[in-house]
Coordinates of C-alpha atoms in Angstrom, one line a residue:
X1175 CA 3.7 11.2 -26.2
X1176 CA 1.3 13.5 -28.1
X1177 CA -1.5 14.9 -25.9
X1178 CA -4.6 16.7 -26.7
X1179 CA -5.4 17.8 -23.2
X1180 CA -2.1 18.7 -21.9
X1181 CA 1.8 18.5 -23.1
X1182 CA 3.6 15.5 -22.9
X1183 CA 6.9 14.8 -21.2
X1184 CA 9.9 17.7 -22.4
X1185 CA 12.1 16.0 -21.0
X1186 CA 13.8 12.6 -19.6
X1187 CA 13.7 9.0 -20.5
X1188 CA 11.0 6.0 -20.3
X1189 CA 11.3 3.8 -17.7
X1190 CA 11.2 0.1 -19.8
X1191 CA 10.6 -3.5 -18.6
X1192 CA 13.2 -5.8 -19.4
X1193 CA 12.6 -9.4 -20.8
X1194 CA 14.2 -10.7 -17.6
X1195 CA 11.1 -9.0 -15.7
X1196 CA 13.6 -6.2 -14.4
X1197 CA 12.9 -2.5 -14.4
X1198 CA 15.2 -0.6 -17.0
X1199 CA 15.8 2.5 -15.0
X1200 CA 17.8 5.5 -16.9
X1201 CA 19.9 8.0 -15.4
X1202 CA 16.8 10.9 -16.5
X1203 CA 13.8 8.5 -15.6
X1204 CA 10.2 10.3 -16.3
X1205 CA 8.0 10.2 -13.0
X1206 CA 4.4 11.3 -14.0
X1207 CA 2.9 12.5 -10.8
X1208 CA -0.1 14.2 -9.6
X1209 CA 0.2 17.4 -7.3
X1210 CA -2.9 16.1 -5.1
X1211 CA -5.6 18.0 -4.0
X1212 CA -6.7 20.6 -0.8
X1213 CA -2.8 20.2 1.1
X1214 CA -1.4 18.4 -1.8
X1215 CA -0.3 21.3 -3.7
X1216 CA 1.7 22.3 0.0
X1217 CA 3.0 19.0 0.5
X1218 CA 4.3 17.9 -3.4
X1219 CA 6.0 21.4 -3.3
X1220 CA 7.7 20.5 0.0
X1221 CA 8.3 16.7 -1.3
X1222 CA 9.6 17.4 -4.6
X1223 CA 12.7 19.4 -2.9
X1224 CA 13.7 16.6 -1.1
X1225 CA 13.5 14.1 -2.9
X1226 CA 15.6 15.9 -6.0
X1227 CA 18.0 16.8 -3.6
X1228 CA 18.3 13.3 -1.9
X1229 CA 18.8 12.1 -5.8
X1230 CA 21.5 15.0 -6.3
X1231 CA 23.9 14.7 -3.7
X1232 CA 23.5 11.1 -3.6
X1233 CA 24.7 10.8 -7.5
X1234 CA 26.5 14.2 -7.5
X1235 CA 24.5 15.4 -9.9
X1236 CA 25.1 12.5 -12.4
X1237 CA 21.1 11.5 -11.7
X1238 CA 17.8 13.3 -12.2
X1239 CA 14.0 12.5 -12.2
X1240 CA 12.6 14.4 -15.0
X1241 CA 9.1 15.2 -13.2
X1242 CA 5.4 15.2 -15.6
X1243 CA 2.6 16.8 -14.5
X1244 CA -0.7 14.5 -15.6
X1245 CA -4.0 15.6 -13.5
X1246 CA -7.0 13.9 -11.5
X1247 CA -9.0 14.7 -8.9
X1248 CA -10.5 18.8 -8.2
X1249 CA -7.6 20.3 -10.2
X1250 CA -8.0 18.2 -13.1
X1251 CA -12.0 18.6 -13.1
X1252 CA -11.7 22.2 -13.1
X1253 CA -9.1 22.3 -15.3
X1254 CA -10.6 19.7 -18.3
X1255 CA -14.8 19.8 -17.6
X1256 CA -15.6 21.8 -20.3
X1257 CA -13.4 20.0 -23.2
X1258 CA -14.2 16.0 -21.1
X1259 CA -17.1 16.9 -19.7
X1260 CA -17.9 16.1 -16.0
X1261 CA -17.8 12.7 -15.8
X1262 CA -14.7 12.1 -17.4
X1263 CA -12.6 15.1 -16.4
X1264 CA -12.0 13.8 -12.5
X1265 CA -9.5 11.0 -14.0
X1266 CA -9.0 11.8 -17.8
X1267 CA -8.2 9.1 -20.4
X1268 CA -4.2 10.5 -20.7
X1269 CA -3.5 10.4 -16.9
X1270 CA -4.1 6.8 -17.3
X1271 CA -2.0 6.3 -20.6
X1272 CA 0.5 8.3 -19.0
X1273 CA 1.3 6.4 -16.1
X1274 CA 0.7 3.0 -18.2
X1275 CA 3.5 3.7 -20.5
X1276 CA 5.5 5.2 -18.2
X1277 CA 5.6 2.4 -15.5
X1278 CA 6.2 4.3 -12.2
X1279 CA 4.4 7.2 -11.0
X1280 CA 3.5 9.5 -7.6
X1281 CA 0.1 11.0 -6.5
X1282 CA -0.8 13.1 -3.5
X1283 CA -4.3 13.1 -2.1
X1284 CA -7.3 13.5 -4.3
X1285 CA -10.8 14.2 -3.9
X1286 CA -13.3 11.8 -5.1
X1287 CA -16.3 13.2 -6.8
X1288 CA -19.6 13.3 -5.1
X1289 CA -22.3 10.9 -6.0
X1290 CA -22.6 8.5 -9.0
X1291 CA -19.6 7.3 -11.2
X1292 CA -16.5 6.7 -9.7
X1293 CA -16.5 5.9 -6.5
X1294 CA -12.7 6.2 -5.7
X1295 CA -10.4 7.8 -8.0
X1296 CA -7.4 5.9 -5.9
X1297 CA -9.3 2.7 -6.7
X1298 CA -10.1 3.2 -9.9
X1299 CA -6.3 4.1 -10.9
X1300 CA -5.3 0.8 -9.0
X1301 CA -7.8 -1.3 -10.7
X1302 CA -7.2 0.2 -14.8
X1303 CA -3.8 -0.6 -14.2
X1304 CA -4.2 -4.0 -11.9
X1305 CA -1.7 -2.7 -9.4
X1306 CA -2.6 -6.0 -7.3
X1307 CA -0.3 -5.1 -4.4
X1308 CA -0.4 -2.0 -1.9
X1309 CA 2.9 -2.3 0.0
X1310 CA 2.4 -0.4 3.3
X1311 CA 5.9 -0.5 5.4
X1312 CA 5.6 0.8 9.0
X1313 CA 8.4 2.1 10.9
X1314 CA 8.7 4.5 13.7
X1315 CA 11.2 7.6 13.1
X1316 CA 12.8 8.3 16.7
X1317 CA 11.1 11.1 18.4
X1318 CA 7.6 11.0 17.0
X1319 CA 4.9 11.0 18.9
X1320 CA 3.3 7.9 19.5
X1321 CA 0.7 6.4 21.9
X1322 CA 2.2 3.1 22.5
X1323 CA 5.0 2.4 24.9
X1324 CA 7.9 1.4 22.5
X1325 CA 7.1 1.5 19.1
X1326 CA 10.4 1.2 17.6
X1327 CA 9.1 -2.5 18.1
X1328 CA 7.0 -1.5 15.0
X1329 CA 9.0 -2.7 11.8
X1330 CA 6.4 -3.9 9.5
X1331 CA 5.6 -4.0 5.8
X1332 CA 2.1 -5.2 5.0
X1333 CA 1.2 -6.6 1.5
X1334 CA -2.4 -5.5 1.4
X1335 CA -4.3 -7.6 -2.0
X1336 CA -5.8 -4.1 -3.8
X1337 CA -8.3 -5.9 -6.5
X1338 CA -10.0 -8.2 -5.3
X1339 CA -12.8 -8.9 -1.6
X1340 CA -14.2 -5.7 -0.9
X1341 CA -12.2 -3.6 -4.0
X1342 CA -14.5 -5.5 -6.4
X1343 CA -17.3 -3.8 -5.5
X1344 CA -20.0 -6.2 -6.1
X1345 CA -22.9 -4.6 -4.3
X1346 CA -26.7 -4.6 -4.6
X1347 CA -28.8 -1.5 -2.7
X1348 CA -31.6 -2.8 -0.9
X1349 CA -34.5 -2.7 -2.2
X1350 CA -33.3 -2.3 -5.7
X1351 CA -35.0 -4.6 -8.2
X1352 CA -31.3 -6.2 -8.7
X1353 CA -31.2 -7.0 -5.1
X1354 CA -34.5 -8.7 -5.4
X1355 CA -33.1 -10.9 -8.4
X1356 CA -30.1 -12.0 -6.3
X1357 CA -32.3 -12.5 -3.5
X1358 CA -34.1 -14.7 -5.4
X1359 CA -31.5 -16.5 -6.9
X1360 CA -30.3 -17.8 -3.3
X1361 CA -33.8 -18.4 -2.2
X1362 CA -34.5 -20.8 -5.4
X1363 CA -30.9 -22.3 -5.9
X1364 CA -29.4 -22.0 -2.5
X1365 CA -32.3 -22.3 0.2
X1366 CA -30.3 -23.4 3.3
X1367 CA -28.6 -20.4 2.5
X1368 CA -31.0 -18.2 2.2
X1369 CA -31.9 -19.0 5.3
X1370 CA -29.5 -17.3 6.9
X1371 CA -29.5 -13.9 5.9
X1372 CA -32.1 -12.6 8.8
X1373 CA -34.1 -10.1 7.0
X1374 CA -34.1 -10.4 3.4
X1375 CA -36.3 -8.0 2.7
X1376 CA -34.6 -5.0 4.2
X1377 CA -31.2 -6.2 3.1
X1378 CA -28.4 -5.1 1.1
X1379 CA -26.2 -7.4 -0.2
X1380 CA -22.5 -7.6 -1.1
X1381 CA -20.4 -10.3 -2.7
X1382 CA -16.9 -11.1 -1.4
X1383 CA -14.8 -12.4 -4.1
X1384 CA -11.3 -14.0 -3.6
X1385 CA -9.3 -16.6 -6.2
X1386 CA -6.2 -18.6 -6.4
X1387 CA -4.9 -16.3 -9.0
X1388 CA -4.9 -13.4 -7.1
X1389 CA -3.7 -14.5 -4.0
X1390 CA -0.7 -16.3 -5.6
X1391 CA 0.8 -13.5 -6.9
X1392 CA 0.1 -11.4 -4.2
X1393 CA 1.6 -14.0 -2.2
X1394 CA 4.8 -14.9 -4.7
X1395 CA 5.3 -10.7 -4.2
X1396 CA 5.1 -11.1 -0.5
X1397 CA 7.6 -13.8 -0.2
X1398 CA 10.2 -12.7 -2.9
X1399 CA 10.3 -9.2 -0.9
X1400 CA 10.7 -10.8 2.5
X1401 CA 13.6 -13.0 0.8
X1402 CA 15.2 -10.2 -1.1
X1403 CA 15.2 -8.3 1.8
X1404 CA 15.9 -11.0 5.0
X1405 CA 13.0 -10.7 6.8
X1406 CA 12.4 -12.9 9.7
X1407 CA 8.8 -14.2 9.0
X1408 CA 5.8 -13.6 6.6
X1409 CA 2.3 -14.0 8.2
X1410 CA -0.8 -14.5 6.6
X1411 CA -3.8 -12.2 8.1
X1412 CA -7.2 -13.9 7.6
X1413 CA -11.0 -14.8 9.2
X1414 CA -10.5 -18.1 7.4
X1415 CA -12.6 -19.5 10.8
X1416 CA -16.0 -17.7 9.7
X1417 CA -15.8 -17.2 6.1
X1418 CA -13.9 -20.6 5.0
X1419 CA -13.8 -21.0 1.2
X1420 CA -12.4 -16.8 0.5
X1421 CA -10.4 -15.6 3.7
X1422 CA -9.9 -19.6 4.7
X1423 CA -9.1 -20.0 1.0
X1424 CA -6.2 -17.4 0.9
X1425 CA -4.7 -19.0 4.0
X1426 CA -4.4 -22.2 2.0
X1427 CA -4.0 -21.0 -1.1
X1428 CA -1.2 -19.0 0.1
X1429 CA 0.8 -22.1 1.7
X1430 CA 0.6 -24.4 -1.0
X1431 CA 2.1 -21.6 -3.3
X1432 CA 5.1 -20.7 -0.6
X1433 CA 5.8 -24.8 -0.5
X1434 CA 5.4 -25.4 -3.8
X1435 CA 7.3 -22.1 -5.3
X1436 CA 9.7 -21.6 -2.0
X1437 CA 10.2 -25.0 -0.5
X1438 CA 14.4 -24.8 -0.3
X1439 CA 13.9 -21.0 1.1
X1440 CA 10.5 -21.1 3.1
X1441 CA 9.0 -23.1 6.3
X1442 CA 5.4 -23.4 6.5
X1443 CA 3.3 -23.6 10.0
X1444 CA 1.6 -26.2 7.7
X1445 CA 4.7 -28.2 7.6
X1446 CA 4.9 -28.0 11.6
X1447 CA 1.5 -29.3 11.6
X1448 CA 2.2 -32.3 9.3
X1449 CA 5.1 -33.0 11.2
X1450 CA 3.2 -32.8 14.4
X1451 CA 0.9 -35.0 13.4
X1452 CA 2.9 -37.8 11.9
X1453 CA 5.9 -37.3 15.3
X1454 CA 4.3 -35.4 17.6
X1455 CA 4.9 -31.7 18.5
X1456 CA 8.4 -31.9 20.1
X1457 CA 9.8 -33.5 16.8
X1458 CA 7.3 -30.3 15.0
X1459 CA 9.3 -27.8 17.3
X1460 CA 12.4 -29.1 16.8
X1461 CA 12.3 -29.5 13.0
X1462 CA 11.2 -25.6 13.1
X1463 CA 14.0 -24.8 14.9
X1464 CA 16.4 -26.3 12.6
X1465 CA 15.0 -24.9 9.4
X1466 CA 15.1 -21.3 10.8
X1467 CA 18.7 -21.5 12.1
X1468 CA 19.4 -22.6 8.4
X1469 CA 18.2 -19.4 7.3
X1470 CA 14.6 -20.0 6.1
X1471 CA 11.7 -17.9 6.4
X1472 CA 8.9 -18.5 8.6
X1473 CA 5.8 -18.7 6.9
X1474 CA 2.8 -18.5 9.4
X1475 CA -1.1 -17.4 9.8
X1476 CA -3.1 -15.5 12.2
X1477 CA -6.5 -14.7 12.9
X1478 CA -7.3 -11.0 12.0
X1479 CA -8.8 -10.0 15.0
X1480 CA -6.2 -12.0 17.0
X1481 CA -3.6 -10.1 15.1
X1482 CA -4.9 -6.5 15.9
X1483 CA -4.7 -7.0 19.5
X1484 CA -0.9 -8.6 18.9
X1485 CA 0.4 -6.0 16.7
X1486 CA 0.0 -3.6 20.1
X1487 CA 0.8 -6.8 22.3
X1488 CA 4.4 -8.2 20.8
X1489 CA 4.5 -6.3 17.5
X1490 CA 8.4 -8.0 17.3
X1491 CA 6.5 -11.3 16.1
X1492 CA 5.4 -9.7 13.1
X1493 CA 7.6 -8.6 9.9
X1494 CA 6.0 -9.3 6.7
X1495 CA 2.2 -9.3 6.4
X1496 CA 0.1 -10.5 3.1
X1497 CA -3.5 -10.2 3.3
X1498 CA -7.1 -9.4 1.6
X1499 CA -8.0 -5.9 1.2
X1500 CA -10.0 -5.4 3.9
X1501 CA -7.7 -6.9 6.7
X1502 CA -5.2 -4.9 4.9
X1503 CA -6.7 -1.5 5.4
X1504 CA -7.7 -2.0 9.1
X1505 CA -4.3 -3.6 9.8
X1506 CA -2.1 -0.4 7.8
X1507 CA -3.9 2.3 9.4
X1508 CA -3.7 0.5 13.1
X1509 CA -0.1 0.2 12.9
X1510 CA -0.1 3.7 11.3
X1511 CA -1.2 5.1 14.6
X1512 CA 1.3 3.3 16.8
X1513 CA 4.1 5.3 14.9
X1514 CA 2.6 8.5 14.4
X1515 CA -0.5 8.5 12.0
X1516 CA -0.8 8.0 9.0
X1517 CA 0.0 11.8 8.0
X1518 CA 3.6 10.0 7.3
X1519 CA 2.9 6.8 6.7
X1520 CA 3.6 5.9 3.0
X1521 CA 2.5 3.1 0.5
X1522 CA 2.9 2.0 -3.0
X1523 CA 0.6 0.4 -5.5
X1524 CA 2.5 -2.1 -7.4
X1525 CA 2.3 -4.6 -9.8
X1526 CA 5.2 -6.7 -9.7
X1527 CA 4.6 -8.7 -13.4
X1528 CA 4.2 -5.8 -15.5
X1529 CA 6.8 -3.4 -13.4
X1530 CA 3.6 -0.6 -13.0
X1531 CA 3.3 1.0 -9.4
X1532 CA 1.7 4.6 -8.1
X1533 CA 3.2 5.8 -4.7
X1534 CA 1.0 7.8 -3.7
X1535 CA -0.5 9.9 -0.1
X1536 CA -2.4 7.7 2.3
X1537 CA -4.5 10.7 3.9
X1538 CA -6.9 12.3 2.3
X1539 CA -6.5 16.1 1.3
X1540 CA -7.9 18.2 4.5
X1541 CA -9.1 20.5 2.9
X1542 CA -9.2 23.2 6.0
X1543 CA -5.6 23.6 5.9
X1544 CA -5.2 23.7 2.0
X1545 CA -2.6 26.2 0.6
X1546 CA -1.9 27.4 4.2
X1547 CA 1.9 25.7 4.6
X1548 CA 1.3 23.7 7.6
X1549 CA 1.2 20.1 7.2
X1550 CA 3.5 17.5 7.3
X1551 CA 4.7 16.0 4.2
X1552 CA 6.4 12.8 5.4
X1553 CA 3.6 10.7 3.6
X1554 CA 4.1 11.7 0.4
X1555 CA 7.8 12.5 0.8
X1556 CA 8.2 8.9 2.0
X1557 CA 6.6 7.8 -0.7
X1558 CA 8.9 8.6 -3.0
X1559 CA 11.5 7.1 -0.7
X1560 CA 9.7 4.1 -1.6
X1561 CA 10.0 4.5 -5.0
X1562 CA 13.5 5.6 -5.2
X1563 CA 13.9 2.1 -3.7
X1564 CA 11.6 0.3 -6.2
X1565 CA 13.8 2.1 -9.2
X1566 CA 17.4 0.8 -8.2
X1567 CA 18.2 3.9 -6.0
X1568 CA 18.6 3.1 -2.6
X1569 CA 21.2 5.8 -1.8
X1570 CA 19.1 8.6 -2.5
X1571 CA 16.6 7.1 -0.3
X1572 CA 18.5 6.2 2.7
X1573 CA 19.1 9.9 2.5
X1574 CA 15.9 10.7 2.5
X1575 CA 15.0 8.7 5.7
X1576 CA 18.5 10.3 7.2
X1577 CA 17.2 13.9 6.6
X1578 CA 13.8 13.0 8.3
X1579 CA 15.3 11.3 10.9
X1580 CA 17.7 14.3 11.5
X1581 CA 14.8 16.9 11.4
X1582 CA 12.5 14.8 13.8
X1583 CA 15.0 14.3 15.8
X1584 CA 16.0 18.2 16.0
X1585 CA 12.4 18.2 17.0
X1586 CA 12.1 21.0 14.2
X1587 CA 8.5 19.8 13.1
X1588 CA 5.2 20.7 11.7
X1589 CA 2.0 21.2 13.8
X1590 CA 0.7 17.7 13.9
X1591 CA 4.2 16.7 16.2
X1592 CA 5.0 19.7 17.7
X1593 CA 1.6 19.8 19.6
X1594 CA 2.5 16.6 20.9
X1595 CA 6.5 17.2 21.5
X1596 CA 7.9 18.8 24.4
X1597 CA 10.3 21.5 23.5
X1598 CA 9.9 21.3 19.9
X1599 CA 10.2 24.1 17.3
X1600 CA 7.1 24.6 15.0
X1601 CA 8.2 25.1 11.3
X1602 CA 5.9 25.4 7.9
X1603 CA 5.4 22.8 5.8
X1604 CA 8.5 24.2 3.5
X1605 CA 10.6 25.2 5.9
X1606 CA 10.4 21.7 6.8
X1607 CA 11.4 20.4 4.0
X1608 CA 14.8 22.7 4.7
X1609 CA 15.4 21.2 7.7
X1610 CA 15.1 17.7 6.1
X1611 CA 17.6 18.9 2.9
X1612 CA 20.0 20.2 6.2
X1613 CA 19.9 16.9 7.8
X1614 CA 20.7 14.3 4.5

């Protein structure tokens, strides 16, 4: 891949999409990644090691990612402002071609530039290349602090919709002759509606877009993952009881495409209610009961508020989650903090048609403890356990997950748990990652 700004891969093999919508993985895959800023350069250091390691002993050698440096965020604007100039050097034009033809890459934590432009480098590298899913799992590694009373209850992966509701961005400032314009619009072609926003004149205004488009595929993603992977139930996280015809929409939206896609494999709450109210609810239970003891997944709805307080309450009645963006975020980071915070929690932006997904850091890049060898890298490092998994290579990344287990364990941990740990032994951020390796 020729490069102006920076050289190209020097060594390895693409990743390639198959006609069969399969991911054609080679032995020598190249991984574009992005070192992260403030504690990213600590924690990819740290990560790297153990995740080539997992990949080496797990294949004996006979495996290997063939890692390429591409650049956003601080480093990349100091790096590339004077040949892209300001604007464009935060999230250059190759980055973006890089992971595109590429297909699967890994990011740390970047900072997002102050004031006008782009208002999210992570958003804006979802959105150029329509990675429609964020896959958030949540599990609790024994040992970790937590504040909840058992969370190894906590086994959840949460399908998080990552381009659409509040990801669209549709705002108007107040004041702004634009949010006069819309203003007016409602008051002339919508008046009872108009009518309900309490102070017009001091408001700003925001525009919540969902469609059937995009919640059936994030919903066909949802499903096929909680098939593929035997999970109990999917729920679908919603306020369809205020805002009807978007969160409401996705609710139904989302059952007609797991009855009509899924019948022989799914059953709907819907279906209970049908049944319900042509028999009656002891013929509704009944016929649930005999579908899920044939093997079929559950597929049910909840409230969003309602959910929050349940995921604390009986966490064990949730599995798989697909939801708007919004819900999404609130939900990941809750459950984050019942396991440990989100300091390890991973995700994955993914889009399942094309076979493009960035793993990537879900904290920011704490910039106080930058280049100082003290945080924990599980977010990051269990990121690329997830993408081991999403390439075909599940035994490298069960030994990831058995070296962090093993080190956690051994209570042999960074600051953020040995604070919090009785009796544990405070290591660096690298030496961590040694006691991981030690562990796999």
């Amino acid at each position: 891949m020729t490069n102006p700004l920076f050289p190209g891969p020097q060594a390895g093999t693409a990743i390639l999409m198959r006609p069969d919508g399969k991911l054609e993985v080679p032995t020598d895959p190249i991984i574009p990644y992005i070192e992260g800023d403030g504690t990213g350069r600590d924690i990819w250091r740290a990560s790297v090691r153990m995740l080539d390691a997992a990949v080496d002993k797990a294949y004996g050698g006979k495996r290997k990612i063939a890692w390429w440096e591409v650049y956003a965020g601080e480093k990349s604007f100091e790096k590339f402002k004077a040949t892209l100039g300001e604007a464009k050097a935060w999230l250059p034009d190759e980055t973006v071609a890089g992971f595109r033809k590429y297909l699967v890459g890994i990011k740390g934590p970047l900072t997002t530039p102050i004031g006008g432009g782009i208002s999210s480098l992570n958003v804006a590298l979802r959105q150029m290349l329509d990675l429609y899913v964020c896959l958030r799992p949540v599990r609790w590694f024994k040992g970790v602090p937590s504040p909840v009373k058992d969370p190894g209850q906590v086994d959840m992966v949460i399908f998080r919709e990552n381009t659409e509701d509040i990801y669209a961005g549709i705002e108007f400032e107040q004041g702004t002759a634009d949010a006069k314009k819309m203003l007016e619009l409602i008051e002339q072609n919508f008046p009872a509606r108009f009518k309900k926003i309490r102070f017009p004149e001091t408001s700003g205004l925001g525009i919540k877009a969902v469609s059937r488009d995009g919640t059936e595929r994030l919903v066909r993603a949802a499903i096929e993952y909680a098939l593929i992977q035997k999970r109990k139930n999917l729920t679908f996280v919603h306020k369809g009881n205020i805002m009807k015809f978007t969160e409401g929409a996705f609710r139904n939206w989302g059952y007609a495409l797991a009855e009509k896609e899924f019948g022989d494999k799914v059953y709907t709450w819907n279906q209970w209610e049908r049944t319900k109210a042509a028999k009656g609810e002891d013929a509704a239970n009944a016929e649930q009961k005999e579908q899920l003891a044939k093997g079929k997944l559950l597929v049910k709805d909840a409230i969003a508020d309602i959910t929050l307080q349940q995921v604390l309450t009986r966490p064990s009645e949730f599995d798989v989650i697909a939801t708007l963006n919004l819900n999404g975020d609130y939900l990941s980071d809750a459950l984050a903090a019942q396991v440990g915070g989100i300091g390890i929690a991973p995700g994955g932006n993914i889009n399942y048609v094309s076979g493009h997904a960035v793993f990537e850091a879900t904290h920011g890049t704490a910039p106080k403890y930058a280049d100082k060898d003290v945080v924990n890298p599980g977010s990051v490092t269990l990121s690329g356990e997830m993408m081991l998994r999403y390439l075909g290579w599940p035994e490298a990344a069960d030994l990831v997950i058995k070296g962090l287990d093993g080190a956690i364990s051994a209570k042999t941990v960074t600051y953020d748990f040995h604070r919090q740990m009785e009796g544990a032994k405070l290591v660096k951020c690298s030496e961590f990652a040694t006691e991981v390796i030690k562990h796999m």
